[in-house]
Amino acid sequence: MSYLEYAVKTVPTGWRKILYLNWPLILLIMAVASTGFLMLYSVAGGSFSPWVEPQLKRFVMGLVLMLFVAMVPIWFWRNISVVAYLGTLVLLILVEIMGSVGMGAQRWIDLGFMRLQPSELMKITLVMLLAAYYDWLPLPRTSRPIWVAIPVLIILIPTALVLRQPDLGTSILLLAGGGMVMFMAGVHWAYFAAVIGMGVGLVTAVFQSRGTEWQLLKDYQYRRIDTFLDPASDPLGAGYHITQSKIALGSGGWTGRGFMQGTQSRLNFLPEKHTDFIFTTLAEEFGFVGAFSLLSLYALIVVFCIASALMNRDRFSSLLTLGIAATFFLFFAVNMSMVMGLAPVVGVPLPLVSYGGSAMLVLMVAFGLVQSAHVHRAR
Amino acid sequence: MRRSPAEGTESHARITRRSLLLGGGMLGFAGMLGLRMRYLQLEQADQFRLLAEENRVNIRLIPPARGEIFDRNGFAIALNQPSYRVTIVREDAGDVDEVIARLAALIELDDVTLERAMTEMRRSPPFLPITIADRITWEEMSRIAVNAPALPGVTPEVGLSRHYPLGGVFAHVVGYVGPVSDYDLSRIENPDQLLRIPRFQIGKVGVEAREEELLRGKAGTRQVEVNAVGRVMRELDRREGQPGATMQLTIDRQLQAYVQARLGDESAAAVVLNARTGEILSINSSPTFDPNLFVTGISVADYRDLTENDHRPLANKSVQGTYPPGSTFKMVTALAALEEGLFDERDTVWCPGHLEVSNRRFHCWKRAGHGHMNLNTALRESCDVYFYELALKVGIDKISAMAERLGLGTRFEIPMSGVAQGLNPTRDWKQSVRGAPWVVGDTVNVSIGQGFVLASPLQLAVMTARLATGLAVEPSLVKSVEGEDRTLPEPVPLAINPQHLQAVRGAMFAVSNHRRGTAYGSRIIEDAYRMAGKTGTSQVRNITAAERAAGVTRNEDLPWERRDHALFVDFAPFDNPEIAVAVVVEHGGGGSTAAAPIARDITLQALFKGDPPLDAYPVKDRDRIATQQERIRKLMPDPDGHKRTRA
């Protein structure tokens, strides 16, 4: 489908596009990001440095980027999706080869002004390519094995590369995000049933391989699983993160201990309090009310994205929007499950709230795509 | 590619179905997250809040100041001195090696301490202060303070440490403190949390150990907020502890110091009691050691010197040491016989120099024999045969009963370490411990303080005080605690016939004042201070028949450790007894030559509360005594030093 097929006359042009943006979505994003600034201010002990200031700058940059992406017609993005995917894949291989070593994992390329994590970028470009693929694929072929194998490869190649870094959190997000796009594109139930069955088999294999020479996961990953299964067993060692974050959450109560009054985070009992575990600070200081509000904001963002996708008759736009909504959902669902002791600590940040450059910018670009699809939809 | 409208509709419918399904699933999951929040934050809130509080609040102990110990006149015996030490905080110091090098240029750093500090530093979090030099002088301290800008992270700190200003003089009485060891902890049931403070000092020996509970005080607490790595963020609450109780001993510091100097390097012990109240005025054991060495941690070499010395400086001979009392026991035998009415003080016994008892010959120390002896002459000249005869008539049961009434075989309740019970032998004791029946020869031996009977110098002093006053005197060491009087109640009379007591006292007077008395050489000639005493010489070896035939070897010719113990007990003034004294010189030879002169000097010193006038001594002794007084005066502490500073 080319841009000619879009109902150009009904699509707003020029500065008028701004009026047709999905404004409720933008307001929701800003609300969530503001919560993030507030929490970063609190965990820094009431200071704009070292976290709020750079995060604010990046968010403003992200907003500009989002508007820019939103202004560009959606068919342009569809047309470059193959190139974008391949480019990201090259970057992923590049970090594998020459990326700097940090935290025991090779994850970024130093661009001078920022550190780019290709794995973050891959979350969007993968969804873009899958959406474009199903837009191109004639509907009857959707469930044919050969046409199912191609997107599976498209998903598995970057997933494997990210897993090698090793970054378990992102690979789970890529795998599940890609899978959800395939599901929404209408791939037959049986495939998913088979994959889930295989997944169960794989989990069994992972556990069976433990301690043998062909061990599938790193020791620290096994320990994290152990900790997940029984965090109380080693509260000062392996289970420290989960135990402390549950204490922080629990001590929040109904309305929390008050802004900047959370002892758990202020006294450093919480690990990674400005990144992956920032939710615990929110829950400690603003209690159930605060934590549930943030969860609701996230849910609303997802709902608005799905609504936008359903309004859109264009297959690429719909799938892209849904894929981004799914990825976004996975972000916060995995992170919250993790800090609430429902999932292993896999290192997934809280979207738009956790401190971190790549994730923030990539998410803003993703919402830019959602906006572009929204603005340029056929009316 | 172009899609037909139908396919477009079909595609849209499928996406709608699937996305609504997935969206529903997502919302469901979000709902579950919400429920989990509710569970953690609302249902479990109380429990988690408690855990958070426990995380956050840390209780730190504030060690109390240890109670100080003073003598009966308010002079310090054990006190707390500010001690200066230098600590370093790694994270503040930056380049630790550089800072330590600069510090080494200013003060002398001990390699061992430094080594230990470096190890400790590697193991502790970087914000924890580590001691790198302990007990530095005030001068060194000020040098550090002046150079503070060049020494980041280095802080001079002031703490309290125990100090014994008189060094060895009170080493055996008061003992010393030292850091709590694992062994100490294992012995204490339910130990105070204070003891877990690193390097916290507790009493190890003597009063310091026995009155530990009183002296230690109560810890204060500081509630502090700490972060996850233990750094103190702020203080939430502070509750001051209670300093340890101030103790006043019955001891007279000047007398104690004098006795220590007088005993010199002899392996000896001396006890001076207030004869009427039993208050211990001095209680010494020599040679002694400097307890301050133990406070800082004694070096291996110093410790070896102490343990390998054959004069046993670490032993507290005045209460731990038990000796055969020898002839000082004869008063017990005499009183037992007099009280039984079997003997009159005027009755005489013929001493041929030995006595045959069941085919065994018991010798008198005077081989030629004393001839006719009555109580006064027998005690005066220490005739053995007279007491053998008495003992044979009166029997062991009465003798040991009398010994017990006079305080032998009793473990007195005073707060010193290892107070010995001694041994006051009875028939039952021999049967149960030795597994043999009592034989008459045992009685004969006991009658002159040999054989089984054992007594500590403290017990001998108590015996003498009881003889002198006729009161059941109990020794006491603590005069007051925190200003509260701890004096024992007035002692009750012993219920011994005063005439009998007077007869024994008269004989003891003769020992020191009659020309033929065994201690005539160590008499006091000042009438108001005349003393009554008794010499004792106790064998530490058996003299075999062959040896006796060859002629008994003179003590001077024996190796030191085989010579006899020399003993002397006395009380003075004779007319109105104020003090009772017991002196034991281990392997000193004869009681009259080795122990009596020391006892006389101590007696006079106690009565005059200082150096006595030379007139009190016999003329021929005066020059020697003058020189001796001169020598000892140099060893005495400053009479006004270390006066008590608080009540």
mmCIF file of C-alpha atoms in Angstrom, chain B residues 358-613:
data_model
loop_
_atom_site.group_PDB
_atom_site.id
_atom_site.type_symbol
_atom_site.label_atom_id
_atom_site.label_comp_id
_atom_site.label_asym_id
_atom_site.label_seq_id
_atom_site.Cartn_x
_atom_site.Cartn_y
_atom_site.Cartn_z
ATOM 1 C CA SER B 358 52.879 -44.878 119.344
ATOM 2 C CA ASN B 359 56.428 -45.939 118.552
ATOM 3 C CA ARG B 360 57.220 -42.780 116.683
ATOM 4 C CA ARG B 361 59.535 -40.146 117.985
ATOM 5 C CA PHE B 362 58.320 -36.518 117.648
ATOM 6 C CA HIS B 363 61.091 -34.026 118.109
ATOM 7 C CA CYS B 364 61.165 -30.628 119.689
ATOM 8 C CA TRP B 365 62.942 -27.999 117.591
ATOM 9 C CA LYS B 366 65.387 -27.763 120.531
ATOM 10 C CA ARG B 367 67.057 -31.155 120.516
ATOM 11 C CA ALA B 368 68.459 -30.715 124.024
ATOM 12 C CA GLY B 369 64.970 -30.124 125.381
ATOM 13 C CA HIS B 370 63.430 -27.190 127.238
ATOM 14 C CA GLY B 371 63.043 -28.836 130.662
ATOM 15 C CA HIS B 372 59.969 -27.865 132.704
ATOM 16 C CA MET B 373 57.557 -25.770 130.665
ATOM 17 C CA ASN B 374 54.288 -24.030 131.500
ATOM 18 C CA LEU B 375 51.984 -22.237 129.060
ATOM 19 C CA ASN B 376 53.831 -18.950 129.205
ATOM 20 C CA THR B 377 57.323 -20.366 128.833
ATOM 21 C CA ALA B 378 56.266 -22.980 126.281
ATOM 22 C CA LEU B 379 54.699 -20.405 123.973
ATOM 23 C CA ARG B 380 57.476 -17.909 124.624
ATOM 24 C CA GLU B 381 60.185 -20.376 123.684
ATOM 25 C CA SER B 382 57.953 -22.275 121.286
ATOM 26 C CA CYS B 383 58.478 -25.636 122.954
ATOM 27 C CA ASP B 384 56.983 -28.331 120.775
ATOM 28 C CA VAL B 385 56.780 -31.158 123.289
ATOM 29 C CA TYR B 386 54.540 -29.107 125.617
ATOM 30 C CA PHE B 387 51.951 -28.793 122.845
ATOM 31 C CA TYR B 388 52.319 -32.456 121.856
ATOM 32 C CA GLU B 389 51.330 -33.350 125.389
ATOM 33 C CA LEU B 390 48.432 -30.886 125.364
ATOM 34 C CA ALA B 391 47.171 -32.269 122.083
ATOM 35 C CA LEU B 392 47.347 -35.847 123.235
ATOM 36 C CA LYS B 393 45.138 -34.953 126.175
ATOM 37 C CA VAL B 394 42.629 -32.733 124.410
ATOM 38 C CA GLY B 395 42.323 -34.536 121.073
ATOM 39 C CA ILE B 396 41.914 -33.364 117.482
ATOM 40 C CA ASP B 397 38.172 -32.696 117.734
ATOM 41 C CA LYS B 398 38.558 -29.931 120.297
ATOM 42 C CA ILE B 399 41.588 -28.507 118.542
ATOM 43 C CA SER B 400 39.904 -28.233 115.166
ATOM 44 C CA ALA B 401 36.770 -26.837 116.825
ATOM 45 C CA MET B 402 38.893 -24.112 118.387
ATOM 46 C CA ALA B 403 40.718 -23.518 115.101
ATOM 47 C CA GLU B 404 37.385 -23.022 113.438
ATOM 48 C CA ARG B 405 36.222 -20.559 116.085
ATOM 49 C CA LEU B 406 39.379 -18.583 115.512
ATOM 50 C CA GLY B 407 38.718 -18.436 111.777
ATOM 51 C CA LEU B 408 40.961 -21.144 110.345
ATOM 52 C CA GLY B 409 39.477 -23.234 107.575
ATOM 53 C CA THR B 410 36.973 -20.490 106.796
ATOM 54 C CA ARG B 411 36.673 -18.882 103.374
ATOM 55 C CA PHE B 412 36.105 -15.243 104.193
ATOM 56 C CA GLU B 413 33.795 -13.173 102.046
ATOM 57 C CA ILE B 414 36.026 -10.504 100.659
ATOM 58 C CA PRO B 415 36.008 -9.405 97.016
ATOM 59 C CA MET B 416 39.408 -10.684 96.042
ATOM 60 C CA SER B 417 40.259 -13.439 93.626
ATOM 61 C CA GLY B 418 40.844 -16.990 94.755
ATOM 62 C CA VAL B 419 40.259 -16.508 98.462
ATOM 63 C CA ALA B 420 41.439 -19.830 99.858
ATOM 64 C CA GLN B 421 39.671 -21.891 102.455
ATOM 65 C CA GLY B 422 42.842 -23.335 103.870
ATOM 66 C CA LEU B 423 42.482 -26.556 105.733
ATOM 67 C CA ASN B 424 41.341 -27.188 109.241
ATOM 68 C CA PRO B 425 41.627 -30.969 109.388
ATOM 69 C CA THR B 426 39.111 -33.170 111.186
ATOM 70 C CA ARG B 427 38.601 -36.903 111.493
ATOM 71 C CA ASP B 428 35.805 -36.815 108.914
ATOM 72 C CA TRP B 429 37.923 -34.845 106.490
ATOM 73 C CA LYS B 430 40.741 -37.358 106.620
ATOM 74 C CA GLN B 431 38.386 -40.282 106.245
ATOM 75 C CA SER B 432 36.572 -38.832 103.264
ATOM 76 C CA VAL B 433 39.454 -37.160 101.445
ATOM 77 C CA ARG B 434 42.393 -39.295 102.347
ATOM 78 C CA GLY B 435 40.431 -42.491 102.865
ATOM 79 C CA ALA B 436 42.280 -43.286 106.042
ATOM 80 C CA PRO B 437 41.339 -43.030 109.708
ATOM 81 C CA TRP B 438 42.779 -40.270 111.846
ATOM 82 C CA VAL B 439 45.760 -41.416 113.852
ATOM 83 C CA VAL B 440 47.195 -39.895 116.973
ATOM 84 C CA GLY B 441 50.378 -38.908 115.165
ATOM 85 C CA ASP B 442 48.250 -36.576 112.987
ATOM 86 C CA THR B 443 47.022 -34.843 116.126
ATOM 87 C CA VAL B 444 50.575 -34.404 117.329
ATOM 88 C CA ASN B 445 51.601 -32.844 114.018
ATOM 89 C CA VAL B 446 48.606 -30.525 113.918
ATOM 90 C CA SER B 447 49.270 -29.334 117.492
ATOM 91 C CA ILE B 448 52.321 -27.400 116.274
ATOM 92 C CA GLY B 449 50.730 -26.315 113.008
ATOM 93 C CA GLN B 450 52.354 -28.956 110.817
ATOM 94 C CA GLY B 451 50.860 -31.934 109.080
ATOM 95 C CA PHE B 452 47.543 -31.342 107.420
ATOM 96 C CA VAL B 453 46.708 -27.910 108.692
ATOM 97 C CA LEU B 454 46.963 -25.060 106.183
ATOM 98 C CA ALA B 455 46.151 -21.393 106.623
ATOM 99 C CA SER B 456 46.376 -18.267 104.515
ATOM 100 C CA PRO B 457 48.016 -15.121 105.843
ATOM 101 C CA LEU B 458 44.570 -13.509 105.941
ATOM 102 C CA GLN B 459 43.260 -16.322 108.139
ATOM 103 C CA LEU B 460 46.261 -15.996 110.441
ATOM 104 C CA ALA B 461 45.610 -12.264 110.781
ATOM 105 C CA VAL B 462 41.946 -12.921 111.589
ATOM 106 C CA MET B 463 42.982 -15.541 114.144
ATOM 107 C CA THR B 464 45.309 -13.032 115.770
ATOM 108 C CA ALA B 465 42.643 -10.319 115.816
ATOM 109 C CA ARG B 466 40.208 -12.735 117.456
ATOM 110 C CA LEU B 467 42.782 -13.725 120.038
ATOM 111 C CA ALA B 468 43.581 -10.074 120.694
ATOM 112 C CA THR B 469 40.001 -8.901 121.156
ATOM 113 C CA GLY B 470 38.011 -12.021 121.975
ATOM 114 C CA LEU B 471 35.534 -10.914 119.311
ATOM 115 C CA ALA B 472 34.407 -12.906 116.295
ATOM 116 C CA VAL B 473 36.113 -10.473 113.939
ATOM 117 C CA GLU B 474 35.336 -10.882 110.234
ATOM 118 C CA PRO B 475 37.647 -9.330 107.687
ATOM 119 C CA SER B 476 36.204 -6.712 105.344
ATOM 120 C CA LEU B 477 37.645 -4.925 102.360
ATOM 121 C CA VAL B 478 34.907 -2.581 101.179
ATOM 122 C CA LYS B 479 34.247 0.459 103.315
ATOM 123 C CA SER B 480 31.589 2.145 101.230
ATOM 124 C CA VAL B 481 29.944 1.954 97.850
ATOM 125 C CA GLU B 482 28.761 5.187 96.266
ATOM 126 C CA GLY B 483 29.066 6.830 99.696
ATOM 127 C CA GLU B 484 26.859 4.211 101.299
ATOM 128 C CA ASP B 485 28.481 2.588 104.319
ATOM 129 C CA ARG B 486 29.315 -1.086 103.959
ATOM 130 C CA THR B 487 31.002 -1.592 107.323
ATOM 131 C CA LEU B 488 30.194 -4.925 108.910
ATOM 132 C CA PRO B 489 28.137 -4.959 112.115
ATOM 133 C CA GLU B 490 30.053 -4.884 115.388
ATOM 134 C CA PRO B 491 31.558 -8.350 115.911
ATOM 135 C CA VAL B 492 30.061 -10.501 118.667
ATOM 136 C CA PRO B 493 32.207 -11.942 121.496
ATOM 137 C CA LEU B 494 33.672 -15.383 120.861
ATOM 138 C CA ALA B 495 32.530 -16.734 124.234
ATOM 139 C CA ILE B 496 35.976 -17.872 125.241
ATOM 140 C CA ASN B 497 36.868 -17.517 128.903
ATOM 141 C CA PRO B 498 38.620 -14.093 129.142
ATOM 142 C CA GLN B 499 41.095 -15.486 131.660
ATOM 143 C CA HIS B 500 42.212 -18.128 129.198
ATOM 144 C CA LEU B 501 42.522 -15.564 126.435
ATOM 145 C CA GLN B 502 44.480 -13.324 128.750
ATOM 146 C CA ALA B 503 46.861 -16.191 129.592
ATOM 147 C CA VAL B 504 47.542 -16.792 125.883
ATOM 148 C CA ARG B 505 47.930 -13.069 125.200
ATOM 149 C CA GLY B 506 50.366 -12.833 128.106
ATOM 150 C CA ALA B 507 52.419 -15.619 126.643
ATOM 151 C CA MET B 508 52.370 -13.887 123.255
ATOM 152 C CA PHE B 509 53.521 -10.714 124.987
ATOM 153 C CA ALA B 510 56.450 -12.666 126.381
ATOM 154 C CA VAL B 511 57.354 -13.903 122.879
ATOM 155 C CA SER B 512 58.097 -10.325 121.874
ATOM 156 C CA ASN B 513 59.142 -8.796 125.146
ATOM 157 C CA HIS B 514 60.805 -11.414 127.343
ATOM 158 C CA ARG B 515 64.556 -11.820 127.017
ATOM 159 C CA ARG B 516 64.074 -15.472 126.142
ATOM 160 C CA GLY B 517 61.117 -14.873 123.775
ATOM 161 C CA THR B 518 61.667 -16.070 120.217
ATOM 162 C CA ALA B 519 60.879 -12.586 118.865
ATOM 163 C CA TYR B 520 62.655 -10.581 121.534
ATOM 164 C CA GLY B 521 65.002 -9.274 118.837
ATOM 165 C CA SER B 522 62.050 -7.644 117.086
ATOM 166 C CA ARG B 523 60.446 -5.969 120.076
ATOM 167 C CA ILE B 524 58.943 -2.530 120.374
ATOM 168 C CA ILE B 525 60.270 -0.582 123.317
ATOM 169 C CA GLU B 526 57.735 2.275 123.263
ATOM 170 C CA ASP B 527 55.519 1.275 126.210
ATOM 171 C CA ALA B 528 52.252 2.468 124.699
ATOM 172 C CA TYR B 529 52.786 0.368 121.586
ATOM 173 C CA ARG B 530 54.171 -2.886 122.947
ATOM 174 C CA MET B 531 53.253 -5.791 120.741
ATOM 175 C CA ALA B 532 52.429 -9.417 121.454
ATOM 176 C CA GLY B 533 53.241 -11.970 118.785
ATOM 177 C CA LYS B 534 54.184 -15.483 117.831
ATOM 178 C CA THR B 535 56.807 -16.764 115.519
ATOM 179 C CA GLY B 536 56.301 -19.700 113.242
ATOM 180 C CA THR B 537 58.639 -21.731 111.103
ATOM 181 C CA SER B 538 56.964 -24.278 108.939
ATOM 182 C CA GLN B 539 58.731 -27.084 107.214
ATOM 183 C CA VAL B 540 58.175 -27.579 103.540
ATOM 184 C CA ARG B 541 59.991 -30.921 103.612
ATOM 185 C CA ASN B 542 60.120 -33.940 105.824
ATOM 186 C CA ILE B 543 63.231 -34.346 107.890
ATOM 187 C CA THR B 544 64.223 -37.984 107.670
ATOM 188 C CA ALA B 545 65.725 -39.905 110.561
ATOM 189 C CA ALA B 546 69.009 -40.212 108.637
ATOM 190 C CA GLU B 547 69.136 -36.477 108.107
ATOM 191 C CA ARG B 548 68.391 -35.867 111.721
ATOM 192 C CA ALA B 549 71.173 -38.245 112.726
ATOM 193 C CA ALA B 550 73.598 -36.400 110.492
ATOM 194 C CA GLY B 551 72.529 -33.160 112.063
ATOM 195 C CA VAL B 552 69.750 -31.015 110.626
ATOM 196 C CA THR B 553 70.967 -28.978 107.699
ATOM 197 C CA ARG B 554 70.884 -25.260 108.312
ATOM 198 C CA ASN B 555 68.303 -23.375 106.230
ATOM 199 C CA GLU B 556 70.947 -21.120 104.735
ATOM 200 C CA ASP B 557 72.656 -24.143 103.202
ATOM 201 C CA LEU B 558 69.519 -25.384 101.456
ATOM 202 C CA PRO B 559 68.399 -24.298 98.004
ATOM 203 C CA TRP B 560 65.831 -21.458 98.293
ATOM 204 C CA GLU B 561 62.769 -23.467 97.416
ATOM 205 C CA ARG B 562 63.466 -26.044 100.142
ATOM 206 C CA ARG B 563 63.959 -23.626 102.991
ATOM 207 C CA ASP B 564 61.316 -23.292 105.709
ATOM 208 C CA HIS B 565 58.528 -20.737 105.490
ATOM 209 C CA ALA B 566 58.927 -17.970 108.052
ATOM 210 C CA LEU B 567 55.745 -16.745 109.774
ATOM 211 C CA PHE B 568 54.906 -14.145 112.355
ATOM 212 C CA VAL B 569 51.598 -12.955 113.782
ATOM 213 C CA ASP B 570 51.153 -10.134 116.250
ATOM 214 C CA PHE B 571 48.764 -7.611 117.657
ATOM 215 C CA ALA B 572 49.439 -4.220 119.212
ATOM 216 C CA PRO B 573 49.232 -2.275 121.401
ATOM 217 C CA PHE B 574 49.156 -5.085 123.949
ATOM 218 C CA ASP B 575 46.910 -3.273 126.441
ATOM 219 C CA ASN B 576 44.361 -2.110 123.939
ATOM 220 C CA PRO B 577 44.726 -4.027 120.686
ATOM 221 C CA GLU B 578 44.144 -1.909 117.599
ATOM 222 C CA ILE B 579 45.758 -3.878 114.848
ATOM 223 C CA ALA B 580 46.516 -7.476 114.078
ATOM 224 C CA VAL B 581 49.278 -8.443 111.671
ATOM 225 C CA ALA B 582 50.302 -11.624 109.901
ATOM 226 C CA VAL B 583 53.453 -11.955 107.844
ATOM 227 C CA VAL B 584 54.560 -14.982 105.853
ATOM 228 C CA VAL B 585 57.890 -15.071 104.090
ATOM 229 C CA GLU B 586 58.049 -18.042 101.762
ATOM 230 C CA HIS B 587 61.226 -20.014 102.259
ATOM 231 C CA GLY B 588 62.430 -17.217 104.498
ATOM 232 C CA GLY B 589 64.056 -19.486 107.055
ATOM 233 C CA GLY B 590 63.099 -18.804 110.663
ATOM 234 C CA GLY B 591 60.026 -16.861 111.763
ATOM 235 C CA SER B 592 61.991 -14.874 114.295
ATOM 236 C CA THR B 593 64.680 -13.775 111.871
ATOM 237 C CA ALA B 594 62.804 -13.406 108.581
ATOM 238 C CA ALA B 595 59.190 -12.568 109.465
ATOM 239 C CA ALA B 596 59.220 -10.883 112.876
ATOM 240 C CA PRO B 597 61.341 -7.829 111.866
ATOM 241 C CA ILE B 598 59.035 -7.154 108.946
ATOM 242 C CA ALA B 599 55.960 -7.566 111.156
ATOM 243 C CA ARG B 600 57.346 -5.149 113.722
ATOM 244 C CA ASP B 601 58.051 -2.460 111.123
ATOM 245 C CA ILE B 602 54.590 -2.876 109.674
ATOM 246 C CA THR B 603 52.973 -2.791 113.117
ATOM 247 C CA LEU B 604 54.713 0.419 114.046
ATOM 248 C CA GLN B 605 53.952 1.988 110.704
ATOM 249 C CA ALA B 606 50.262 1.118 111.136
ATOM 250 C CA LEU B 607 50.087 2.403 114.701
ATOM 251 C CA PHE B 608 51.842 5.680 113.946
ATOM 252 C CA LYS B 609 50.147 6.046 110.540
ATOM 253 C CA GLY B 610 53.486 6.909 109.077
ATOM 254 C CA ASP B 611 57.159 6.521 109.990
ATOM 255 C CA PRO B 612 57.461 5.817 113.738
ATOM 256 C CA PRO B 613 60.026 7.685 115.831
#
